[in-house]
Amino acid sequence: MPETGEVIKNTILAEKVNCYQVYAPAIAAKRMAGQFVIVRLDEEGERIPLTIADADTAAGTITLVVQEVGKSTARMARFKVGQKFTDVVGPLGTATHIEKRGTVVVVGGGIGIAPAHPIAQALRRAGNRVISILGARSKDLVIMEAEMQKASDEVLICTDDGSYGVHGLVTDVLKGIIDKQGKPDQVFAIGPVVMMKFVSMLTKEFSIPTVVSLNPIMVDGTGMCGGCRVTIGGKTKFGCVDGPEFDGHLVDFDELVQRQAFYREQEQESLASFQHHCERHKV
Amino acid sequence: MSGQLDQQEMARLQGIKNKERMKIPRQDMPEQPAAERRKNFIEVPHGYAEMTAVIEANRCIQCKKPACRAGCPVGIDIPAFIARVAAGDFEGGIRKMKETNMLPAICGRVCPQEEQCEKVCILAKTKQPVAIGRLERFVADWEREQGKVEIPAVGPPSGKSVGVVGSGPAGLTVAIDLRRAGHEVVIYEALHAPGGVLIYGIPEFRLPKRIVHSEVEVVRRMGVEIRYNQVIGKIETVADLLGRHDAVFLGTGAGLPWFMGLPGENLGGVYSANEYLTRSNLMRAYDFPRVDTPIAKSRKVAVIGGGNVAMDSARTAVRLGAEEVYLVYRRSEVEMPGRNEEIEHAKEEGVIMKILHNPIRYLGDEKGRVRQMECIRMELGEPDASGRRRPIPVAGSEFILEVDTVVVAIGNGPNPLVPQTTEGLAVDARRGTIKTNLNTMRTSKLGVFAGGDIAIGAATVILAMGHGRQAARSINHYLETGKWEIEFLPGQEPTEETR
């Protein structure tokens, strides 16, 4: 029997994008779309919040799709099958509010496609017609296309460089849907903050209810530290317990971008010293 | 030869009259010089040497009706443990101590003795009180350093099981007492380490982590199971716990930081004290980048508040290398809720006290990082509901203070995760606390008990331990009798005197 936190599978989905299956049967059984876990790699590790992309209750695993952006995620990518993340906590945050609306567009940008997947599945189960838009910088970064096909009635793909699907942004594709098929009844957007901001601006124009999933910096994930403060409609909310999903039309995205960048210099310093260490020791 | 016992002197001290005893000056506890400790996270006071402890213990005149004992929230038999120390019987001292307090190394460091046992010490009327806290710490440290830590006896298996939510001071205390009674105990801890506020909140230089770990180790060796990373209210509910335990104790603490709602409060570099301290203590961010968790590199830090948490934050900022650390408090120093000892330590370490000041707003740069704080001067008016003189802003006294980090340490509310997810648990709507009978520690939900900050709002470590002790008595009574609807525990009904 594996232990909770054990890496059951670690596959590379795209350059610097890994898909982990982690043994965490209690979380797998309990989690709902939209929720996240906090992972701590080892005794030196920080507490990393990661949205749960999927779960297999029979195997007792949860799926996490993670992009290498700093030292922690680079260290994570080096975990091999059988190694164990010291701590996995969850499921945290409130679950996605799923109801039958009619036609719902699910926008997934980059690795945001992964957490968009269970939401698309749940929306469809609730009787919605689901159109998914997958956006990425280039073709090889479009992940989970087959899974999204299965979970959606229609899938539209776009890339920044035009190497796959429509040459353009997810907002262009969404605008196309609105023009051709009429206003969808709801939009979900998960991906980079800038993408969620522009999707929300577009849908606000058309008064389409829009849910976004935020990923502010946090420590404990239980409402204790308040590091994940976000401004929603002029009021301060805690991303970890009040979110991570919020009304996209009310989110102060600019503040979120700035708060996320607060440790950028230290993160770069930390990553650089890690890479230097790896090169010197050929690991 | 401070570490050695002077047998002759000890014999002499044992024989002296009380009048002479009272002439012995209160013994100082050596500590790291301020200039040195500003640069490290090592504990500030070193603790008594053996002979110093004996001398201090000999100051106690062994009152017939000791007020100190009544002044202790857990009722430690203070004269009895001190008598043993006075005779050089340290092992006897710690055994006596542990009859009532299983966590003396912690209490000896963080209890506000000057407000409790030492405040009512008979010597305090004319001289300085016996240093009860320092002696408590001494016997606990002595036991640990001698490797003589005894694991308390566990009662015969009762066949009953109790779930304890939270491994802070309340949870640890209730777990120990229930285990002594023979019940099976499982602690559910949300974080990856045990101790609650003792580990995430109180800094290393005031309460070393190894002390907390060694006290928790005793709990574990008594057979208490501690499950980490269990956020009750998320992975499981209280109802789930009641499905496999005969009773549940909630000691989830004051894990919800308050902010002031000021403009600019969400700028980068504005922290809650909880976050600032958690990063530095639990996550050891002072060791970044060797560890992965970062914390702001600050030049000028303003800590808002006047309590112990504010002092801890300011002193942490000093140690993290800030050039200037201000403590901004809206009343005067007399009203500060922090312990005198902590306030003095902060001052010695160079923290600049900006009393009778209040922040109005924070101003940031183009990157959204805090750069300035607008303050207003305050003056004291008539006493308010708390009995302290109400601070009133002085019109036109606004000014700008340059800062690059702000730590808001104005207090915490109860963490709402458990109250929100537990059906049938009455909550005080205004304060967010779980409604708890403070004699029986029972909540409105059958089989569910509560104590510590979740029951009364932010309080002290020792008060939480007192709640844990009382809750354990009440849980024992409930598990034995099955009776739930009681107002007072048998033998604790209010008398004419106490009513």
Coordinates of N, CA and C in Angstrom, one line a residue, chain B residues 342-473:
Chain B
E342 N 8.0 41.7 27.5 CA 8.1 41.7 26.0 C 8.4 43.1 25.5
I343 N 7.7 44.1 26.1 CA 7.8 45.5 25.7 C 9.2 45.9 26.0
E344 N 9.8 45.6 27.1 CA 11.1 46.0 27.5 C 12.1 45.3 26.5
H345 N 11.9 44.0 26.3 CA 12.8 43.3 25.3 C 12.8 44.0 24.0
A346 N 11.6 44.4 23.5 CA 11.5 45.0 22.2 C 12.3 46.3 22.2
K347 N 12.1 47.1 23.2 CA 12.8 48.4 23.3 C 14.3 48.2 23.3
E348 N 14.8 47.3 24.1 CA 16.2 47.0 24.2 C 16.8 46.6 22.8
E349 N 15.9 46.0 22.0 CA 16.4 45.5 20.7 C 16.3 46.6 19.7
G350 N 15.8 47.8 20.1 CA 15.8 48.9 19.2 C 14.5 49.2 18.5
V351 N 13.4 48.5 18.9 CA 12.1 48.8 18.3 C 11.7 50.2 18.8
I352 N 11.3 51.0 17.8 CA 10.9 52.4 18.1 C 9.4 52.5 18.4
M353 N 9.1 52.9 19.6 CA 7.7 52.9 20.0 C 7.0 54.2 19.6
K354 N 6.0 54.0 18.7 CA 5.3 55.1 18.3 C 3.9 55.0 18.9
I355 N 3.9 55.4 20.2 CA 2.6 55.3 20.9 C 1.7 56.5 20.6
L356 N 0.4 56.3 20.8 CA -0.6 57.4 20.5 C -0.5 57.8 19.0
H357 N -0.3 56.7 18.2 CA -0.3 56.9 16.7 C -1.3 55.9 16.1
N358 N -1.9 56.2 15.0 CA -2.7 55.2 14.3 C -2.5 55.4 12.8
P359 N -2.5 54.3 12.1 CA -2.4 54.4 10.6 C -3.8 54.8 10.1
I360 N -3.8 55.6 9.0 CA -5.0 55.9 8.3 C -5.1 55.3 6.9
R361 N -3.9 55.2 6.3 CA -3.9 54.6 4.9 C -2.5 54.3 4.6
Y362 N -2.4 53.4 3.6 CA -1.1 52.9 3.1 C -0.9 53.4 1.6
L363 N 0.3 53.8 1.3 CA 0.5 54.3 -0.1 C 1.6 53.4 -0.7
G364 N 1.3 53.1 -2.0 CA 2.3 52.1 -2.7 C 2.9 52.8 -3.9
D365 N 3.9 52.0 -4.4 CA 4.5 52.4 -5.7 C 3.8 51.8 -6.9
E366 N 4.5 52.0 -8.0 CA 3.8 51.5 -9.3 C 3.7 50.0 -9.3
K367 N 4.5 49.3 -8.5 CA 4.4 47.8 -8.5 C 3.4 47.3 -7.4
G368 N 2.8 48.3 -6.8 CA 1.8 47.9 -5.8 C 2.4 47.4 -4.5
R369 N 3.6 47.9 -4.2 CA 4.2 47.6 -2.9 C 4.1 48.8 -2.0
V370 N 3.9 48.5 -0.7 CA 3.7 49.6 0.2 C 5.0 50.4 0.4
R371 N 4.9 51.7 0.4 CA 6.1 52.6 0.5 C 5.9 53.6 1.6
Q372 N 4.7 53.9 1.9 CA 4.5 54.9 2.9 C 3.2 54.6 3.7
M373 N 3.2 55.1 4.9 CA 2.0 54.9 5.7 C 1.6 56.3 6.3
E374 N 0.4 56.6 6.1 CA -0.1 57.9 6.7 C -0.6 57.6 8.1
C375 N -0.1 58.4 9.0 CA -0.4 58.2 10.4 C -1.2 59.4 11.0
I376 N -1.9 59.2 12.0 CA -2.4 60.4 12.7 C -2.1 60.2 14.2
R377 N -1.9 61.3 14.9 CA -1.6 61.3 16.3 C -2.9 61.1 17.1
M378 N -2.8 60.5 18.2 CA -4.0 60.3 19.0 C -3.8 60.9 20.4
E379 N -4.9 61.2 21.1 CA -4.8 61.5 22.5 C -5.8 60.7 23.3
L380 N -5.7 60.6 24.6 CA -6.6 59.8 25.3 C -7.7 60.6 25.9
G381 N -9.0 60.1 25.7 CA -10.1 60.8 26.2 C -10.7 60.0 27.4
E382 N -12.0 60.0 27.5 CA -12.7 59.3 28.7 C -12.5 57.7 28.5
P383 N -12.6 57.0 29.6 CA -12.5 55.6 29.5 C -13.6 55.0 28.7
D384 N -13.3 53.9 27.9 CA -14.3 53.3 27.1 C -14.8 52.0 27.7
A385 N -15.5 51.2 27.0 CA -16.1 49.9 27.5 C -15.0 49.0 28.2
S386 N -13.8 49.1 27.6 CA -12.7 48.2 28.1 C -12.1 48.8 29.4
G387 N -12.6 50.0 29.8 CA -12.1 50.6 31.0 C -10.8 51.4 30.7
R388 N -10.3 51.3 29.5 CA -9.1 52.0 29.2 C -9.5 53.3 28.5
R389 N -8.7 54.4 28.7 CA -9.0 55.7 28.1 C -9.1 55.6 26.6
R390 N -10.2 56.1 26.0 CA -10.4 56.0 24.6 C -9.5 56.9 23.8
P391 N -8.8 56.3 22.8 CA -7.9 57.1 21.9 C -8.7 57.9 20.9
I392 N -8.4 59.2 20.8 CA -9.1 60.1 19.9 C -8.1 60.7 19.0
P393 N -8.4 60.7 17.7 CA -7.5 61.3 16.7 C -7.3 62.8 16.9
V394 N -6.1 63.3 16.8 CA -5.8 64.8 16.9 C -6.0 65.4 15.5
A395 N -7.0 66.2 15.3 CA -7.3 66.7 14.0 C -6.0 67.5 13.4
G396 N -5.7 67.2 12.2 CA -4.6 68.0 11.5 C -3.2 67.5 11.9
S397 N -3.2 66.3 12.6 CA -1.8 65.9 13.0 C -1.3 64.8 12.1
E398 N -1.9 64.6 10.9 CA -1.5 63.6 10.0 C -0.1 63.8 9.5
F399 N 0.6 62.7 9.3 CA 2.0 62.8 8.7 C 2.3 61.5 8.0
I400 N 3.4 61.5 7.2 CA 3.8 60.3 6.4 C 5.0 59.7 7.0
L401 N 4.9 58.3 7.1 CA 6.0 57.6 7.6 C 6.5 56.7 6.5
E402 N 7.8 56.7 6.2 CA 8.3 55.8 5.1 C 8.4 54.4 5.6
V403 N 7.8 53.4 5.0 CA 7.9 52.0 5.4 C 7.8 51.2 4.1
D404 N 8.5 50.0 4.2 CA 8.3 49.1 3.1 C 7.7 47.7 3.5
T405 N 7.4 47.6 4.8 CA 6.7 46.4 5.3 C 5.8 46.9 6.4
V406 N 4.6 46.4 6.4 CA 3.6 46.6 7.5 C 3.1 45.3 8.0
V407 N 3.1 45.2 9.4 CA 2.5 44.0 9.9 C 1.4 44.4 10.8
V408 N 0.2 43.9 10.4 CA -1.0 44.3 11.2 C -1.2 43.2 12.3
A409 N -1.1 43.7 13.5 CA -1.1 42.8 14.7 C -2.2 43.3 15.7
I410 N -3.4 43.4 15.1 CA -4.5 44.0 16.0 C -5.4 42.9 16.5
G411 N -5.1 41.7 16.3 CA -5.9 40.6 16.9 C -6.4 39.6 15.9
N412 N -7.0 38.6 16.4 CA -7.5 37.5 15.6 C -8.9 37.2 16.0
G413 N -9.8 36.7 15.1 CA -11.0 36.2 15.4 C -10.9 34.6 15.4
P414 N -12.0 34.0 15.8 CA -12.0 32.5 15.8 C -12.0 32.0 14.3
N415 N -11.3 31.0 14.0 CA -11.3 30.4 12.7 C -12.7 29.8 12.4
P416 N -13.4 30.3 11.3 CA -14.8 29.9 11.1 C -15.0 28.5 10.4
L417 N -13.9 27.8 10.0 CA -14.1 26.6 9.2 C -15.0 25.6 9.9
V418 N -14.7 25.3 11.2 CA -15.5 24.3 11.9 C -16.9 24.8 12.2
P419 N -17.0 26.0 12.8 CA -18.4 26.5 13.1 C -19.3 26.5 11.8
Q420 N -18.7 26.9 10.7 CA -19.5 26.9 9.4 C -19.9 25.6 8.9
T421 N -19.2 24.6 9.3 CA -19.5 23.3 8.6 C -20.1 22.3 9.6
T422 N -20.5 22.7 10.8 CA -21.0 21.8 11.8 C -22.5 22.2 12.1
E423 N -23.3 21.3 11.7 CA -24.8 21.5 12.0 C -25.1 21.4 13.5
G424 N -25.9 22.3 13.9 CA -26.4 22.2 15.3 C -25.4 22.8 16.3
L425 N -24.4 23.5 15.9 CA -23.4 24.1 16.8 C -23.6 25.6 16.8
A426 N -24.1 26.1 18.0 CA -24.5 27.5 18.1 C -23.2 28.3 18.2
V427 N -23.3 29.4 17.5 CA -22.1 30.3 17.3 C -22.5 31.7 17.8
D428 N -21.7 32.4 18.5 CA -21.9 33.8 18.8 C -21.8 34.6 17.5
A429 N -22.9 35.2 17.1 CA -23.0 35.8 15.8 C -22.0 37.0 15.7
R430 N -21.8 37.7 16.8 CA -21.0 38.9 16.7 C -19.5 38.5 16.7
R431 N -19.1 37.6 17.6 CA -17.7 37.3 17.8 C -17.2 36.1 17.1
G432 N -18.2 35.3 16.6 CA -17.8 34.1 15.8 C -17.3 33.0 16.6
T433 N -17.4 33.1 18.0 CA -16.9 32.0 18.8 C -18.0 31.0 18.9
I434 N -17.6 29.8 19.3 CA -18.6 28.7 19.5 C -19.1 28.9 20.9
K435 N -20.4 28.9 21.0 CA -21.1 29.1 22.3 C -20.7 27.9 23.2
T436 N -20.1 28.2 24.3 CA -19.5 27.2 25.2 C -19.9 27.5 26.7
N437 N -20.4 26.6 27.4 CA -20.6 26.7 28.8 C -19.2 26.6 29.5
L438 N -18.7 27.7 30.1 CA -17.3 27.7 30.6 C -17.1 26.9 31.9
N439 N -18.2 26.3 32.4 CA -17.9 25.3 33.5 C -17.8 23.9 32.9
T440 N -18.8 23.6 32.0 CA -18.8 22.2 31.5 C -18.0 22.1 30.2
M441 N -17.7 23.2 29.6 CA -17.0 23.3 28.3 C -17.8 22.6 27.2
R442 N -19.1 22.5 27.5 CA -20.0 21.9 26.5 C -20.6 22.9 25.5
T443 N -20.7 22.5 24.3 CA -21.3 23.3 23.2 C -22.8 23.0 23.1
S444 N -23.5 23.5 22.2 CA -24.9 23.2 22.0 C -25.1 21.9 21.3
K445 N -24.0 21.3 20.9 CA -24.1 20.0 20.1 C -23.7 18.8 21.0
L446 N -24.6 17.8 21.1 CA -24.4 16.7 21.9 C -23.0 16.0 21.6
G447 N -22.2 15.8 22.7 CA -20.9 15.2 22.5 C -19.8 16.1 22.1
V448 N -20.1 17.3 21.9 CA -19.1 18.2 21.4 C -18.7 19.3 22.4
F449 N -17.4 19.3 22.7 CA -16.9 20.3 23.7 C -15.9 21.3 23.0
A450 N -15.7 22.4 23.7 CA -14.8 23.4 23.0 C -14.0 24.1 24.1
G451 N -12.9 24.7 23.7 CA -12.1 25.4 24.7 C -11.0 26.2 24.0
G452 N -10.4 27.2 24.7 CA -9.4 28.0 24.1 C -10.0 29.1 23.3
D453 N -9.2 29.7 22.4 CA -9.6 30.9 21.6 C -10.9 30.7 20.9
I454 N -11.2 29.4 20.4 CA -12.5 29.2 19.6 C -13.7 29.4 20.5
A455 N -13.5 29.3 21.8 CA -14.6 29.4 22.8 C -14.8 30.8 23.3
I456 N -13.7 31.5 23.5 CA -13.8 32.9 24.1 C -13.1 34.0 23.4
G457 N -12.6 33.7 22.2 CA -11.8 34.7 21.5 C -10.4 34.7 21.9
A458 N -9.6 35.5 21.3 CA -8.1 35.4 21.6 C -7.8 35.7 23.0
A459 N -7.1 34.7 23.6 CA -6.8 34.7 25.1 C -5.3 34.3 25.2
T460 N -5.0 33.6 26.3 CA -3.6 33.2 26.5 C -3.5 31.7 26.5
V461 N -2.2 31.3 26.3 CA -1.9 29.9 26.3 C -2.4 29.2 27.5
I462 N -2.1 29.8 28.7 CA -2.5 29.1 30.0 C -4.0 29.0 30.1
L463 N -4.7 30.0 29.7 CA -6.1 30.0 29.8 C -6.7 28.8 28.9
A464 N -6.1 28.7 27.7 CA -6.5 27.6 26.8 C -6.2 26.3 27.5
M465 N -5.0 26.2 28.2 CA -4.7 24.9 28.9 C -5.7 24.7 30.0
G466 N -6.1 25.7 30.7 CA -7.1 25.6 31.8 C -8.4 25.1 31.2
H467 N -8.8 25.6 30.0 CA -10.0 25.1 29.4 C -9.8 23.6 29.0
G468 N -8.7 23.3 28.6 CA -8.4 21.9 28.2 C -8.6 20.9 29.4
R469 N -8.0 21.4 30.5 CA -8.1 20.6 31.7 C -9.6 20.4 32.2
Q470 N -10.3 21.5 32.2 CA -11.7 21.5 32.6 C -12.5 20.7 31.6
A471 N -12.3 20.8 30.3 CA -13.0 20.0 29.3 C -12.8 18.5 29.5
A472 N -11.5 18.2 29.9 CA -11.2 16.7 30.1 C -12.0 16.2 31.2
R473 N -12.1 17.0 32.3 CA -13.0 16.6 33.5 C -14.4 16.4 33.0

